[in-house]
Amino acid sequence: MIKKLLFILIALLLLPIAMTAQKPTDRERQVWMKEMQQYKNDYISRKLELSEEQKTKFLPIYNRMESEIRKISDQTMRMEREVRKKGDAATDLECEKAAEAQFELKAKEAQIEIKYFKEFKTVLSPRQLLKLKKAERDFSRELMKKHTEKQNKNRHKK
C-alpha cells in the first residue's frame, strides 16, 4: 500500500518533466488519471474513515461527480485554448463567450457538488460529510507540496 502510494506520488511529481519531453498519448493520460483517481479515492477513504460498505457505495458516486466536474472543466479549457489560438483573429463575441464560460465554471461545479451532496447523505454520516471538503483540500495541498518539493530539489541539483 505504501509502495503504491509512493509510486503514484513520484509519478505525479515526474509528470511535468515527462510532459515537456514529449506529449503523453491519450492512453498514457488515461492510465495516469486512473492512478490518480485511485490514489485520491484511497486518500479520501482514509481521511473519512470509510467502512468497506461505505467505500463500495460512496466511491462510485464520488467518481461520477468528479467525472462530471472534469468534463465541464475540460470543455471550458478547450474553448479558451481555441480562442487564444486564434489570437487577434478571434471575434469579440468568441472572447466574451470563452470568458463567460470561465466565470460560470465554479457555479456549474457547485451545482454538480450540491446534486451529489444529496446522494452522499445516503452513504456518509454527518461527520463524514463535514470532513469531505477538508479531505479534498488536504489532498490538493499534499500534491502541491510534493510538487513544490520536487521542483526545489531539481533547482538545487543544477
CSV table of N, CA, C and O in Angstrom, one decimal, residues 5-20 32 35-36 39 139-154:
chain,number,residue,atom,x,y,z
A,5,LEU,N,1.4,4.1,-3.0
A,5,LEU,CA,1.2,5.5,-2.8
A,5,LEU,C,2.5,6.3,-3.2
A,5,LEU,O,2.4,7.3,-3.8
A,6,LEU,N,3.6,5.8,-2.8
A,6,LEU,CA,4.9,6.4,-3.1
A,6,LEU,C,5.1,6.4,-4.6
A,6,LEU,O,5.5,7.4,-5.2
A,7,PHE,N,4.8,5.3,-5.3
A,7,PHE,CA,4.9,5.2,-6.7
A,7,PHE,C,4.0,6.3,-7.4
A,7,PHE,O,4.5,7.0,-8.3
A,8,ILE,N,2.8,6.4,-7.0
A,8,ILE,CA,1.9,7.3,-7.6
A,8,ILE,C,2.4,8.8,-7.3
A,8,ILE,O,2.3,9.6,-8.2
A,9,LEU,N,2.8,9.1,-6.1
A,9,LEU,CA,3.3,10.4,-5.8
A,9,LEU,C,4.5,10.7,-6.7
A,9,LEU,O,4.7,11.8,-7.3
A,10,ILE,N,5.4,9.8,-6.8
A,10,ILE,CA,6.6,10.0,-7.7
A,10,ILE,C,6.2,10.2,-9.1
A,10,ILE,O,6.7,11.1,-9.8
A,11,ALA,N,5.3,9.4,-9.6
A,11,ALA,CA,4.8,9.6,-10.9
A,11,ALA,C,4.2,10.9,-11.2
A,11,ALA,O,4.4,11.6,-12.2
A,12,LEU,N,3.4,11.4,-10.2
A,12,LEU,CA,2.8,12.7,-10.3
A,12,LEU,C,3.9,13.8,-10.3
A,12,LEU,O,3.8,14.7,-11.1
A,13,LEU,N,4.9,13.7,-9.5
A,13,LEU,CA,5.9,14.7,-9.5
A,13,LEU,C,6.8,14.7,-10.8
A,13,LEU,O,7.3,15.7,-11.2
A,14,LEU,N,6.9,13.5,-11.4
A,14,LEU,CA,7.7,13.4,-12.6
A,14,LEU,C,6.9,13.8,-13.9
A,14,LEU,O,7.5,14.0,-14.9
A,15,LEU,N,5.6,13.8,-13.7
A,15,LEU,CA,4.8,14.1,-14.9
A,15,LEU,C,5.1,15.4,-15.6
A,15,LEU,O,5.2,15.4,-16.8
A,16,PRO,N,5.3,16.5,-14.9
A,16,PRO,CA,5.6,17.8,-15.7
A,16,PRO,C,6.9,17.6,-16.5
A,16,PRO,O,7.0,18.2,-17.6
A,17,ILE,N,7.9,16.9,-15.9
A,17,ILE,CA,9.1,16.8,-16.7
A,17,ILE,C,8.9,15.9,-17.9
A,17,ILE,O,9.4,16.2,-19.0
A,18,ALA,N,8.2,14.8,-17.7
A,18,ALA,CA,7.9,13.9,-18.8
A,18,ALA,C,7.0,14.6,-19.9
A,18,ALA,O,7.2,14.4,-21.1
A,19,MET,N,6.1,15.5,-19.5
A,19,MET,CA,5.3,16.2,-20.4
A,19,MET,C,6.1,17.2,-21.3
A,19,MET,O,5.7,17.4,-22.4
A,20,THR,N,7.1,17.8,-20.7
A,20,THR,CA,7.9,18.7,-21.5
A,20,THR,C,8.8,17.9,-22.5
A,20,THR,O,9.1,18.4,-23.6
A,32,TRP,N,-2.7,7.5,-16.3
A,32,TRP,CA,-2.2,8.4,-15.2
A,32,TRP,C,-3.5,8.9,-14.4
A,32,TRP,O,-3.4,8.9,-13.2
A,35,GLU,N,-4.8,6.2,-12.2
A,35,GLU,CA,-3.9,6.0,-11.0
A,35,GLU,C,-4.2,7.1,-10.0
A,35,GLU,O,-4.2,6.9,-8.8
A,36,MET,N,-4.3,8.4,-10.5
A,36,MET,CA,-4.5,9.5,-9.6
A,36,MET,C,-5.9,9.4,-8.9
A,36,MET,O,-6.1,9.7,-7.8
A,39,TYR,N,-5.5,6.9,-6.2
A,39,TYR,CA,-4.8,7.5,-5.1
A,39,TYR,C,-5.7,8.4,-4.3
A,39,TYR,O,-5.7,8.4,-3.1
A,139,PHE,N,-5.9,16.9,0.3
A,139,PHE,CA,-5.3,16.1,-0.8
A,139,PHE,C,-4.6,17.1,-1.8
A,139,PHE,O,-3.5,16.8,-2.2
A,140,SER,N,-5.3,18.1,-2.2
A,140,SER,CA,-4.7,19.1,-3.2
A,140,SER,C,-3.5,19.7,-2.6
A,140,SER,O,-2.5,19.9,-3.3
A,141,ARG,N,-3.5,20.1,-1.3
A,141,ARG,CA,-2.3,20.7,-0.7
A,141,ARG,C,-1.2,19.7,-0.6
A,141,ARG,O,0.0,20.1,-0.9
A,142,GLU,N,-1.5,18.5,-0.3
A,142,GLU,CA,-0.4,17.5,-0.3
A,142,GLU,C,0.3,17.3,-1.7
A,142,GLU,O,1.5,17.2,-1.8
A,143,LEU,N,-0.6,17.3,-2.7
A,143,LEU,CA,0.0,17.1,-4.0
A,143,LEU,C,0.8,18.4,-4.4
A,143,LEU,O,1.9,18.2,-5.0
A,144,MET,N,0.4,19.5,-4.1
A,144,MET,CA,1.1,20.8,-4.4
A,144,MET,C,2.4,20.8,-3.6
A,144,MET,O,3.5,21.2,-4.1
A,145,LYS,N,2.4,20.4,-2.3
A,145,LYS,CA,3.6,20.3,-1.5
A,145,LYS,C,4.6,19.4,-2.1
A,145,LYS,O,5.8,19.8,-2.2
A,146,LYS,N,4.2,18.2,-2.5
A,146,LYS,CA,5.1,17.3,-3.1
A,146,LYS,C,5.7,17.8,-4.4
A,146,LYS,O,6.8,17.6,-4.7
A,147,HIS,N,4.8,18.5,-5.2
A,147,HIS,CA,5.3,19.0,-6.5
A,147,HIS,C,6.3,20.1,-6.2
A,147,HIS,O,7.4,20.2,-6.9
A,148,THR,N,6.1,21.0,-5.2
A,148,THR,CA,7.0,22.1,-4.9
A,148,THR,C,8.3,21.5,-4.4
A,148,THR,O,9.4,22.0,-4.8
A,149,GLU,N,8.2,20.5,-3.5
A,149,GLU,CA,9.5,19.8,-3.0
A,149,GLU,C,10.3,19.3,-4.2
A,149,GLU,O,11.5,19.4,-4.2
A,150,LYS,N,9.6,18.7,-5.2
A,150,LYS,CA,10.3,18.1,-6.3
A,150,LYS,C,11.0,19.2,-7.1
A,150,LYS,O,12.1,19.1,-7.6
A,151,GLN,N,10.3,20.3,-7.3
A,151,GLN,CA,10.8,21.4,-8.1
A,151,GLN,C,12.0,22.0,-7.4
A,151,GLN,O,13.0,22.3,-8.0
A,152,ASN,N,11.9,22.1,-6.1
A,152,ASN,CA,13.1,22.7,-5.3
A,152,ASN,C,14.3,21.8,-5.4
A,152,ASN,O,15.4,22.2,-5.5
A,153,LYS,N,14.1,20.5,-5.3
A,153,LYS,CA,15.2,19.5,-5.4
A,153,LYS,C,15.8,19.6,-6.8
A,153,LYS,O,17.1,19.6,-6.9
A,154,ASN,N,15.0,19.8,-7.8
A,154,ASN,CA,15.6,19.9,-9.2
A,154,ASN,C,16.4,21.2,-9.3
A,154,ASN,O,17.4,21.2,-10.0
